[in-house]
Coordinates of C-alpha atoms and ligand atoms in Angstrom, one line a residue:
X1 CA -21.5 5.5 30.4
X2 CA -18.1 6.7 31.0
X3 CA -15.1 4.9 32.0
X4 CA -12.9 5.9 34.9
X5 CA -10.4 8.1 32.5
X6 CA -13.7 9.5 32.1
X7 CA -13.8 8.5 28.2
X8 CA -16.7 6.4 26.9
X9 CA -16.7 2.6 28.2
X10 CA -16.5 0.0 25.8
X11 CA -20.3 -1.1 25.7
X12 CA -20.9 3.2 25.2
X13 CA -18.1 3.1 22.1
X14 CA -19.6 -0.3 20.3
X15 CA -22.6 0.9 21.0
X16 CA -22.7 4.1 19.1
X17 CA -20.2 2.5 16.5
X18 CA -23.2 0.0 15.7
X19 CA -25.8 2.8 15.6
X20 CA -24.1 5.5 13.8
X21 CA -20.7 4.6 11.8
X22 CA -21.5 3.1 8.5
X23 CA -18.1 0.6 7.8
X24 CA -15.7 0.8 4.6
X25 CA -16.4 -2.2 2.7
X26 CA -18.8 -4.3 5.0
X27 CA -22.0 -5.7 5.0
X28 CA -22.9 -3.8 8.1
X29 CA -24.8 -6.3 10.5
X30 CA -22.5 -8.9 9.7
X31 CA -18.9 -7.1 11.3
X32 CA -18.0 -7.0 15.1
X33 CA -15.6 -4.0 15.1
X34 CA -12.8 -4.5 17.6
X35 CA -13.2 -1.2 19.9
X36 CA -9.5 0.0 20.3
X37 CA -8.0 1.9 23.0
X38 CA -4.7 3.3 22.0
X39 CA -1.6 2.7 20.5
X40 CA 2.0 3.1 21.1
X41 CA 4.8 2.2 18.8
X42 CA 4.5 -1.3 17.1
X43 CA 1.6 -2.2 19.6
X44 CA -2.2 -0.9 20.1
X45 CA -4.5 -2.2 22.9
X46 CA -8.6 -3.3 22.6
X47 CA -10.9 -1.4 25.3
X48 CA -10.2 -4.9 27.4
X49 CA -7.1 -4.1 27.7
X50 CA -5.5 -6.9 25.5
X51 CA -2.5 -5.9 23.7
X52 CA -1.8 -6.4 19.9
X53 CA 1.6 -6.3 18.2
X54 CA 0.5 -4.7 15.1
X55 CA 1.7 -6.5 12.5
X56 CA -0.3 -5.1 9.6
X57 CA 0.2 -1.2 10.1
X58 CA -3.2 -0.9 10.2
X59 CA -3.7 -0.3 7.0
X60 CA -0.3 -0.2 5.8
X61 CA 0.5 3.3 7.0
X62 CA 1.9 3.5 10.4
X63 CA 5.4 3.2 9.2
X64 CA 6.8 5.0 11.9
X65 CA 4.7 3.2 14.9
X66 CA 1.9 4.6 16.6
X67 CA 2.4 8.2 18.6
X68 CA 5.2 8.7 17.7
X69 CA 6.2 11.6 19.9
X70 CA 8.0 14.1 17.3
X71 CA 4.8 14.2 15.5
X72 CA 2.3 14.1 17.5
X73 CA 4.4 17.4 19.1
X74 CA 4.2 18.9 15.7
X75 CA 0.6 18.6 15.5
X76 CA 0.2 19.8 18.6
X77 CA 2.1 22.9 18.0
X78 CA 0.8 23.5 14.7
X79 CA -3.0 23.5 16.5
X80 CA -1.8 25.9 18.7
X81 CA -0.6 28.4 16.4
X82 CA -2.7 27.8 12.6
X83 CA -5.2 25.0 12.4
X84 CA -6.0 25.8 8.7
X85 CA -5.2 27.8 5.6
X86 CA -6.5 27.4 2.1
X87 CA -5.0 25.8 -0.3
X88 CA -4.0 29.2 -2.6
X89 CA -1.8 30.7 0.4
X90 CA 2.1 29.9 0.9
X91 CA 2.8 28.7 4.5
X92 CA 5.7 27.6 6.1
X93 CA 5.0 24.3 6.9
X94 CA 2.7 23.5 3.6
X95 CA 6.4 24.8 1.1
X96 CA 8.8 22.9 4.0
X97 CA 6.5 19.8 3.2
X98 CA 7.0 20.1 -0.1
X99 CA 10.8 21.0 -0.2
X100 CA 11.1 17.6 2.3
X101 CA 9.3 15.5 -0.3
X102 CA 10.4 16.4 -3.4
X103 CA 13.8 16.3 -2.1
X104 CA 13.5 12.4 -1.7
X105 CA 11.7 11.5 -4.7
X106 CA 13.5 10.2 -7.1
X107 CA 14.6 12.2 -11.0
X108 CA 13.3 16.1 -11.7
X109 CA 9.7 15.4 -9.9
X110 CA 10.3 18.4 -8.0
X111 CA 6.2 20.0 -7.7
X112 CA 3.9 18.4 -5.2
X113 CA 0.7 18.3 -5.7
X114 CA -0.9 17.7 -2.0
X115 CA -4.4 15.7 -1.5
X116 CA -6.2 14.2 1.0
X117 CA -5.1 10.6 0.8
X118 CA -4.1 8.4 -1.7
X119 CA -7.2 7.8 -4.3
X120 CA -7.2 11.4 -4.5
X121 CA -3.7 11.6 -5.2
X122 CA -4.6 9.0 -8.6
X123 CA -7.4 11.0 -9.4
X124 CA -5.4 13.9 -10.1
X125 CA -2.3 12.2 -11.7
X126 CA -4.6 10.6 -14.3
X127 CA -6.2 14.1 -14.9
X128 CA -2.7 15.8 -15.0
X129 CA -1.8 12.7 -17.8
X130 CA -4.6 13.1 -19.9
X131 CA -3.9 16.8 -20.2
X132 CA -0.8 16.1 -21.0
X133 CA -1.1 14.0 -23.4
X134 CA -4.4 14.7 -24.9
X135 CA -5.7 11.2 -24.9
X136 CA -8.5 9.2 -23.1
X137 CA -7.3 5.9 -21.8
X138 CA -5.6 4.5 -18.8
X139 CA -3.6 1.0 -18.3
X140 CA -3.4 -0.5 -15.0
X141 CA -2.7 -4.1 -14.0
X142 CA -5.7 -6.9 -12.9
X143 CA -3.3 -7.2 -9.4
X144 CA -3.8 -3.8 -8.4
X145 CA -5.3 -1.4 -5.6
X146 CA -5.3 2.3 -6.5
X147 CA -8.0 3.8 -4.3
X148 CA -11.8 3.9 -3.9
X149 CA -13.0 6.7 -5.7
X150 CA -14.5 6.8 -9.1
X151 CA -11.9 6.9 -11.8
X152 CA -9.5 5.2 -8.9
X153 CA -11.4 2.2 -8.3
X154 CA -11.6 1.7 -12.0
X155 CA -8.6 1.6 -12.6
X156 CA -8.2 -0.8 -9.5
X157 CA -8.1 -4.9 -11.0
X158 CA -9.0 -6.7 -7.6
X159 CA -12.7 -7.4 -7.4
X160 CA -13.4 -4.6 -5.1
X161 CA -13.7 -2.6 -8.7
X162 CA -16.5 -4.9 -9.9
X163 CA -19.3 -3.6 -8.2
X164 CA -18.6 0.3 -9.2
X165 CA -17.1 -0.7 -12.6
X166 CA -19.1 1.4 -15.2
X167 CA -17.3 -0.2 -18.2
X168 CA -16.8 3.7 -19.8
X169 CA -14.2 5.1 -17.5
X170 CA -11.3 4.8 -20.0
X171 CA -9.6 2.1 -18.2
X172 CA -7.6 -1.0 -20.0
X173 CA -6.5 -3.8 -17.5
X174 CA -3.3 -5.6 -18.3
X175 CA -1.5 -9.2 -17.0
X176 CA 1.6 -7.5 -14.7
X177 CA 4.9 -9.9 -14.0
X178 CA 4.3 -12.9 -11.5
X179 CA 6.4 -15.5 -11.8
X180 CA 4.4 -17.9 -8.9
X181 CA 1.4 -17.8 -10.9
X182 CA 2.8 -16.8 -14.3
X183 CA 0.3 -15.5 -16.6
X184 CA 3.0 -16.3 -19.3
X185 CA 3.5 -19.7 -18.7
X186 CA 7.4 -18.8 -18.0
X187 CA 9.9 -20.3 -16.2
X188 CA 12.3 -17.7 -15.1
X189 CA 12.4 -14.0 -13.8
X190 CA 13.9 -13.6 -17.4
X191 CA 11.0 -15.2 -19.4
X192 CA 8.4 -13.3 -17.3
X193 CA 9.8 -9.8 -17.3
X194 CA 10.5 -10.5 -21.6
X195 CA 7.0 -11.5 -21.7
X196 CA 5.3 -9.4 -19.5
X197 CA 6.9 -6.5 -21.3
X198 CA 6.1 -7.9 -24.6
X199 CA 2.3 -8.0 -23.2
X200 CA 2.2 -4.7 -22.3
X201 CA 3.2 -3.2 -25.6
X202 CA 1.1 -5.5 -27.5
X203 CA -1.8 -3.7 -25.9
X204 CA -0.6 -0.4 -26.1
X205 CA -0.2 -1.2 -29.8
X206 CA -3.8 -2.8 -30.2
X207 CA -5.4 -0.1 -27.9
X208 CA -4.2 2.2 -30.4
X209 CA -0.8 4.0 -28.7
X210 CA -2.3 8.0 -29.8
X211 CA -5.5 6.6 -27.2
X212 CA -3.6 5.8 -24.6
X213 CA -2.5 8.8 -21.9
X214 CA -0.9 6.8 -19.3
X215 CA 0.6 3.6 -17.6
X216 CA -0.2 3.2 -13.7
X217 CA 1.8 0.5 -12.2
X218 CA 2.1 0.3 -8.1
X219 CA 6.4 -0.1 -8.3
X220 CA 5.9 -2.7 -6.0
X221 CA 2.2 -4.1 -5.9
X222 CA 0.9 -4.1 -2.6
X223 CA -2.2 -5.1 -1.3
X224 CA -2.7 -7.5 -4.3
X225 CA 0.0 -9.3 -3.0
X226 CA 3.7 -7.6 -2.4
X227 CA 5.0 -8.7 -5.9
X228 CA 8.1 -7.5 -6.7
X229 CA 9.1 -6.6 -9.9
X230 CA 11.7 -8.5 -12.0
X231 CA 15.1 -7.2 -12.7
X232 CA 14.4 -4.4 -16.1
X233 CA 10.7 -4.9 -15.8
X234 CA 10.5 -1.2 -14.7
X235 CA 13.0 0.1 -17.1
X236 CA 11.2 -1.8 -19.9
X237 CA 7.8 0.4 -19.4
X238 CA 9.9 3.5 -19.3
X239 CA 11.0 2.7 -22.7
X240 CA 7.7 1.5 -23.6
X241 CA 5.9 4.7 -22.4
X242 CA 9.3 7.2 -23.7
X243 CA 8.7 5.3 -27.3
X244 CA 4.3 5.8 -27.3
X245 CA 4.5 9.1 -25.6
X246 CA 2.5 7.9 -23.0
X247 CA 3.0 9.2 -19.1
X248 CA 4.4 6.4 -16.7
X249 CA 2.5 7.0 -13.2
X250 CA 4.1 5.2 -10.5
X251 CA 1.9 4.8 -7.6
X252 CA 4.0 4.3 -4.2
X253 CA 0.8 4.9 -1.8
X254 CA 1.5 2.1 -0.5
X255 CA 5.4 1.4 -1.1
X256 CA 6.6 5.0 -0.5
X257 CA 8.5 6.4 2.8
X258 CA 10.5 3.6 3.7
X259 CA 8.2 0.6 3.3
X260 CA 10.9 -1.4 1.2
X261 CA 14.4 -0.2 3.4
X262 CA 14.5 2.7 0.6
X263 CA 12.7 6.1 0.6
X264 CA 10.4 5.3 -2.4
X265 CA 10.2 1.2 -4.2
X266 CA 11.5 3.1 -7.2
X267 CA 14.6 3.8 -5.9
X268 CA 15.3 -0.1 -5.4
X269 CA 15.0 -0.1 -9.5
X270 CA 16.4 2.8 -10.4
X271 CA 13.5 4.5 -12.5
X272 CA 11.8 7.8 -12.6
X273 CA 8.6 7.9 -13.4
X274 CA 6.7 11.2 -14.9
X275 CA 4.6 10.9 -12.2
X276 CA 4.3 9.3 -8.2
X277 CA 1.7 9.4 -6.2
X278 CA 2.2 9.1 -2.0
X279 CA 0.4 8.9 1.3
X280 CA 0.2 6.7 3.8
X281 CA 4.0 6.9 5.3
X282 CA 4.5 9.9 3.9
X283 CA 3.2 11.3 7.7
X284 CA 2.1 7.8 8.7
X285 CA -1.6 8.7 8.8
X286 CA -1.5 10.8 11.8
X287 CA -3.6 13.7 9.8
X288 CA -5.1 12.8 6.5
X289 CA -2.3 13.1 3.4
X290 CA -1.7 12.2 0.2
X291 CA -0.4 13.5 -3.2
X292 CA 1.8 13.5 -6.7
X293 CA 4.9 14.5 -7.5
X294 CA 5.5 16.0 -10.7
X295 CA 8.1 16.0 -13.6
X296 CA 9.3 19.1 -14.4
X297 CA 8.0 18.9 -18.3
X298 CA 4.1 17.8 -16.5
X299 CA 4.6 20.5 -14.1
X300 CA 5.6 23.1 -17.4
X301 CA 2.2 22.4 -18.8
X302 CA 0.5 24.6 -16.1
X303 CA 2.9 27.3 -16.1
X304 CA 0.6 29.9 -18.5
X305 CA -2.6 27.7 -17.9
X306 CA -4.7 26.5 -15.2
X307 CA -4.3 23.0 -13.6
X308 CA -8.4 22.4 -13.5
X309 CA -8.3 20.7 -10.3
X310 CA -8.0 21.4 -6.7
X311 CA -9.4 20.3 -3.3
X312 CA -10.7 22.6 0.1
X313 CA -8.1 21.4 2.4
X314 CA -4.9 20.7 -0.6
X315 CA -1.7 20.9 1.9
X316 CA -3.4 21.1 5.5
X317 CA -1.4 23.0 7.6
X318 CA -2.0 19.8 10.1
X319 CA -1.1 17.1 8.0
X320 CA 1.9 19.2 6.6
X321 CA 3.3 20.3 9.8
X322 CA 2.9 15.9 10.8
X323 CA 4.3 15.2 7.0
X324 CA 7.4 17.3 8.0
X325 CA 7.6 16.2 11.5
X326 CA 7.5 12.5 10.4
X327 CA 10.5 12.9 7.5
X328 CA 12.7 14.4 10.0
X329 CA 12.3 11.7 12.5
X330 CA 12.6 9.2 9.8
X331 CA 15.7 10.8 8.7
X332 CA 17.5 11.4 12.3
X333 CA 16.5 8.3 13.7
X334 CA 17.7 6.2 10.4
X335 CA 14.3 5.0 10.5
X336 CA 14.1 3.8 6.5
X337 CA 17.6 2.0 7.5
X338 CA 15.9 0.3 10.0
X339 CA 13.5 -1.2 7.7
X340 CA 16.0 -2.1 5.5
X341 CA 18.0 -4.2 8.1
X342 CA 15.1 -5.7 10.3
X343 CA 14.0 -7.3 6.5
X344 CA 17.6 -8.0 5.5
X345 CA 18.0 -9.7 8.8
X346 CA 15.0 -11.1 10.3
X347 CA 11.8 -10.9 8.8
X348 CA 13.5 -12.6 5.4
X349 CA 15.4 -15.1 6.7
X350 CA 13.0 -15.7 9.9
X351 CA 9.8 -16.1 7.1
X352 CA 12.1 -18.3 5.2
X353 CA 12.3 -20.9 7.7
X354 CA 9.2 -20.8 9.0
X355 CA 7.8 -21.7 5.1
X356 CA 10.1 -24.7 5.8
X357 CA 8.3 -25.9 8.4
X358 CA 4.9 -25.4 6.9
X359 CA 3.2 -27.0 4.0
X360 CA 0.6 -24.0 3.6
X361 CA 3.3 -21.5 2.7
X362 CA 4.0 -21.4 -1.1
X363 CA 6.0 -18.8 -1.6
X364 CA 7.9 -16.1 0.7
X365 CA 8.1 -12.8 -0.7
X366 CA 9.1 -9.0 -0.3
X367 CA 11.6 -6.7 1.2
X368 CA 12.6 -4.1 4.2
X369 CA 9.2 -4.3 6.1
X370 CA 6.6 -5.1 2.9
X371 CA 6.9 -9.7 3.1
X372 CA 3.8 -11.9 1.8
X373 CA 3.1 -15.1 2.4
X374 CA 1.0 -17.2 -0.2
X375 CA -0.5 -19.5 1.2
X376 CA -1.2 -22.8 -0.9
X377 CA -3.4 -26.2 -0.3
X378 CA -0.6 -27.5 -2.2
X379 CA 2.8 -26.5 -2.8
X380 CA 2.7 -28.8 -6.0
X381 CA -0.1 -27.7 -7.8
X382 CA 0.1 -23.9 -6.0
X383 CA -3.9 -24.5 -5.5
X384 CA -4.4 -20.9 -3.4
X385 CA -5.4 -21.9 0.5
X386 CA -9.0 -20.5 -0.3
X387 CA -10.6 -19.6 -3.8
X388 CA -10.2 -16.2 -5.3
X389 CA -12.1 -13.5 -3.3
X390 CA -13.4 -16.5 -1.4
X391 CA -16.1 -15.2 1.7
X392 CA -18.0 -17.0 4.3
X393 CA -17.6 -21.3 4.7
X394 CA -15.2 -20.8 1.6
X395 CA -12.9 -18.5 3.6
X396 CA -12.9 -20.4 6.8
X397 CA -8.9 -21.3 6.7
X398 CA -7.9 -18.0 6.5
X399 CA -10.3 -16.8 9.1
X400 CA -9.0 -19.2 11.3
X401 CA -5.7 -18.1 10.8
X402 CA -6.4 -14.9 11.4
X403 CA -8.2 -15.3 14.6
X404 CA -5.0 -17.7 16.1
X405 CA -2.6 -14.9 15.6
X406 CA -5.4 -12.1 17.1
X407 CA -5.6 -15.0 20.2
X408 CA -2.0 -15.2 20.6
X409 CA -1.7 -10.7 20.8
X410 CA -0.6 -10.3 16.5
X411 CA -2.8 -8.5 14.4
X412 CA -2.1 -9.9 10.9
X413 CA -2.7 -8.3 7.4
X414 CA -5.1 -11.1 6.0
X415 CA -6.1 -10.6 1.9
X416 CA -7.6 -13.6 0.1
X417 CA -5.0 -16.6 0.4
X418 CA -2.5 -14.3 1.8
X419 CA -0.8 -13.2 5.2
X420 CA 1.2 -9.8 4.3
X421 CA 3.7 -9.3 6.9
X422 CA 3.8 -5.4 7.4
X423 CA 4.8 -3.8 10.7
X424 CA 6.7 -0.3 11.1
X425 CA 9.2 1.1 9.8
X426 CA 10.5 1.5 13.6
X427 CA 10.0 -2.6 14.9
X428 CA 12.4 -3.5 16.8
X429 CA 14.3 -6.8 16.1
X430 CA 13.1 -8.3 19.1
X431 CA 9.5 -7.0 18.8
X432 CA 10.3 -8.7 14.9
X433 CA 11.2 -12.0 16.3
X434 CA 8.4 -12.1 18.5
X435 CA 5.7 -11.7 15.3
X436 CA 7.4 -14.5 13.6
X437 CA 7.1 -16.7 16.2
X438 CA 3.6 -16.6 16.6
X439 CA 3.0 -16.2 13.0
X440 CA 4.8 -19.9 13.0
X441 CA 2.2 -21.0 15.8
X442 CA -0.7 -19.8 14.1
X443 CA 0.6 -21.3 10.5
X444 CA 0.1 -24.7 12.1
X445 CA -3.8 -23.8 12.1
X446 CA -3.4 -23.2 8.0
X447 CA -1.6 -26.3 7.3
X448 CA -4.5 -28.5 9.1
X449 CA -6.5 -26.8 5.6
X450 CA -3.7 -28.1 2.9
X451 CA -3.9 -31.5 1.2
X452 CA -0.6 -32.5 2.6
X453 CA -2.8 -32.8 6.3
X454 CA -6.0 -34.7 4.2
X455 CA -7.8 -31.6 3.9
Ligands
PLP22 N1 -2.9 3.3 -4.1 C1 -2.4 2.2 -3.4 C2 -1.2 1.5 -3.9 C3 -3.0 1.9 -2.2 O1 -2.4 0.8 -1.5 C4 -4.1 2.6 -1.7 C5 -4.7 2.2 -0.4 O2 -4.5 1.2 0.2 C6 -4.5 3.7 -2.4 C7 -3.9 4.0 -3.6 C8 -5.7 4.5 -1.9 O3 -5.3 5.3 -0.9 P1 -6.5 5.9 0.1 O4 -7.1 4.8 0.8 O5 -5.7 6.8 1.0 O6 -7.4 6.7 -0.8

């Protein structure tokens, strides 16, 4: 059946959705897909016509709102005139792409290696550092996401890993800095950063350091919880890695193109990693795009020999003409500054006071438009609101959360105990202040699940 725009209806869409699409992540006959309409901006609206301020990005990617018009022109124009070239041809918007990128990351990584997404983009930074370097083995933190694929996912600490963990893919798992729930029993930013550090190069040194080919930190972690790094934490692997001759891999999938106020986390720190890898806001999603940028001494190592890797569609004309269309925008419309002054001035303090008012919120984190909430059944004993990787009955506060913001018209980012507050880059103060306040309605549901309320 057709609607009258003469699209599918909505029983047609969840129809064949149920039938036909196989879910990321899911156990299929227990989800209930919201069929989606459109989207504009911060906002998208359901096939009933209800609208949601998207508070999550979708999946952290729209930084610069849905449609924008700019690139969604570009794409349009680029279809018109050159859907698709392969990879080993120079075209103009594939080299302008580039040029736009490596211009804003940070240091000499000045080559771009272009990919599909973002696990892609791991996959080949860990294949570039092994070449490099010669050696086998990987170190990535337990609070971590770095992509579904095979060596991605391995390297990947939350449990999402444990079911495609084949114990032999060359991956070591370290404890990262996080003061709330120190591993390190410490006390200060100080003490955790010292001992985090001192961690770190105690297993680099037990590993073996002429074993180990690389060091992949997310510069801010995301999904595992927007925990930001403490002061010299960053500059402290650099050294680590300079001193072992190992290759620091920064991933900013996730942080990158203006998520933190700044065009990459790293910039917020002041460290250049050997090697970044990008996506999401890099065209925010529009076309599928990822990638690495490369150091200059990396990039040397494939001058007189081949790099042994490389992908059909590597710098789609689509998603490059959208990649270049989106950094321009970002850059005439003072789109990163935006983020940087809707977190300095309202999602900060606003999350601030709201934690005042409610027992379940531990701990208020982040910056520019990347905030977490940690939600806690107590604030003394930081008990998490639900149990790690909690599901069913055991999840039920969070899911009730989650469905009182979706009532009131939010759509939250909801991972384990946390709420991560993540709109676009572009959200308006007002659109903002709006979030927060039914984030602070729906908060009230939460704190009827902390022991302060009996629970
Ligand atoms: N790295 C980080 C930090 C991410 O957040 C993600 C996705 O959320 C990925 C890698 C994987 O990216 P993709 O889903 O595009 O493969």
């Amino acid at each position: 059946m057709t609607s009258e725009s003469g699209r599918p209806d909505k029983a047609t869409v969840k129809a064949a959705d149920r039938a036909h699409v196989f879910h990321s992540w899911s156990a299929q006959g227990q989800i209930d897909p919201l069929a989606v309409d459109r989207g504009e901006g911060s906002h998208f609206w359901d096939m009933d016509g209800n609208r949601y301020l998207d508070f999550s990005s979708q999946l952290v990617n729209t930084n610069i709102g849905h449609q924008h018009p700019k690139v969604v022109a570009a794409i349009q124009e680029q279809a018109g005139r050159m859907c698709t070239m392969a990879p080993g041809f120079a075209i103009d918007v594939r080299s302008e792409a580039a040029r736009l990128i490596a211009e804003r990351t940070p240091g000499d990584l000045n080559r771009i290696f272009f990919t599909n997404g973002g696990a892609e983009a791991v996959e080949n930074a860990v294949r570039m550092a092994r070449l490099h370097t010669g050696r086998a083995k990987v170190l990535s933190t337990y609070r971590s996401y770095h992509g579904a694929t095979s060596q991605a996912i391995n390297l990947t600490g939350d449990p999402r890993r444990w079911a495609s963990d084949t114990a032999s893919s060359g991956v070591v798992h370290f404890f990262g800095p996080h003061l709330y729930r120190s591993h390190f029993y410490a006390e200060t930013e100080e003490q955790e950063c010292q001992r985090a550090l001192a961690h770190l190069e105690e297993t680099i040194v037990y590993e073996g350091p002429g074993t180990v080919a690389a060091v992949i930190l997310e510069t801010i972690v995301g999904t595992a919880g927007v925990l930001m790094p403490p002061a010299g934490y960053l500059a402290g692997v650099r050294e680590i890695c300079d001193r072992h001759g190992v290759v620091f891999i920064l991933d900013e999938v996730m942080a990158g193109f203006g998520r933190t106020g700044t065009w990459f986390a790293a910039d917020l720190y002041d460290v250049t990693p050997d090697l970044l890898t990008f996506a999401k806001g890099v065209n925010s999603g529009y076309v599928p795009l990822g990638g690495v940028a490369i150091s200059e001494a990396i990039a040397a190592q494939f001058e007189q020999r081949p790099y042994p890797g490389g992908l059909t569609y590597s710098g789609h004309p689509l998603a490059c003409a959208s990649a270049v269309a989106t950094l321009n925008a970002m850059a005439e419309e003072d789109i990163v500054g935006n983020a940087q002054r809707i977190g300095e001035r309202v999602l900060g303090p606003g999350l601030r006071q709201i934690a005042e008012r409610h027992p379940s919120v531990g701990e208020v984190r982040g910056v520019g438009v990347f905030w977490a909430l940690d939600l806690v059944r107590s604030r003394e004993t930081r008990e998490p609101l639900v149990p790690y990787n909690a599901s069913g009955d055991a999840n039920q506060p969070m899911a009730e959360f989650a469905n009182a913001c979706k009532q009131a018209g939010l759509w939250p980012f909801v991972n384990m105990n946390r709420t991560h507050v993540v709109p676009p880059c572009t959200i308006t103060e007002t659109e903002a202040k709006d979030g927060l306040a039914i984030l602070d309605g729906a908060l009230s549901v939460a704190d009827r699940h902390t022991v302060a309320a009996g629970s």
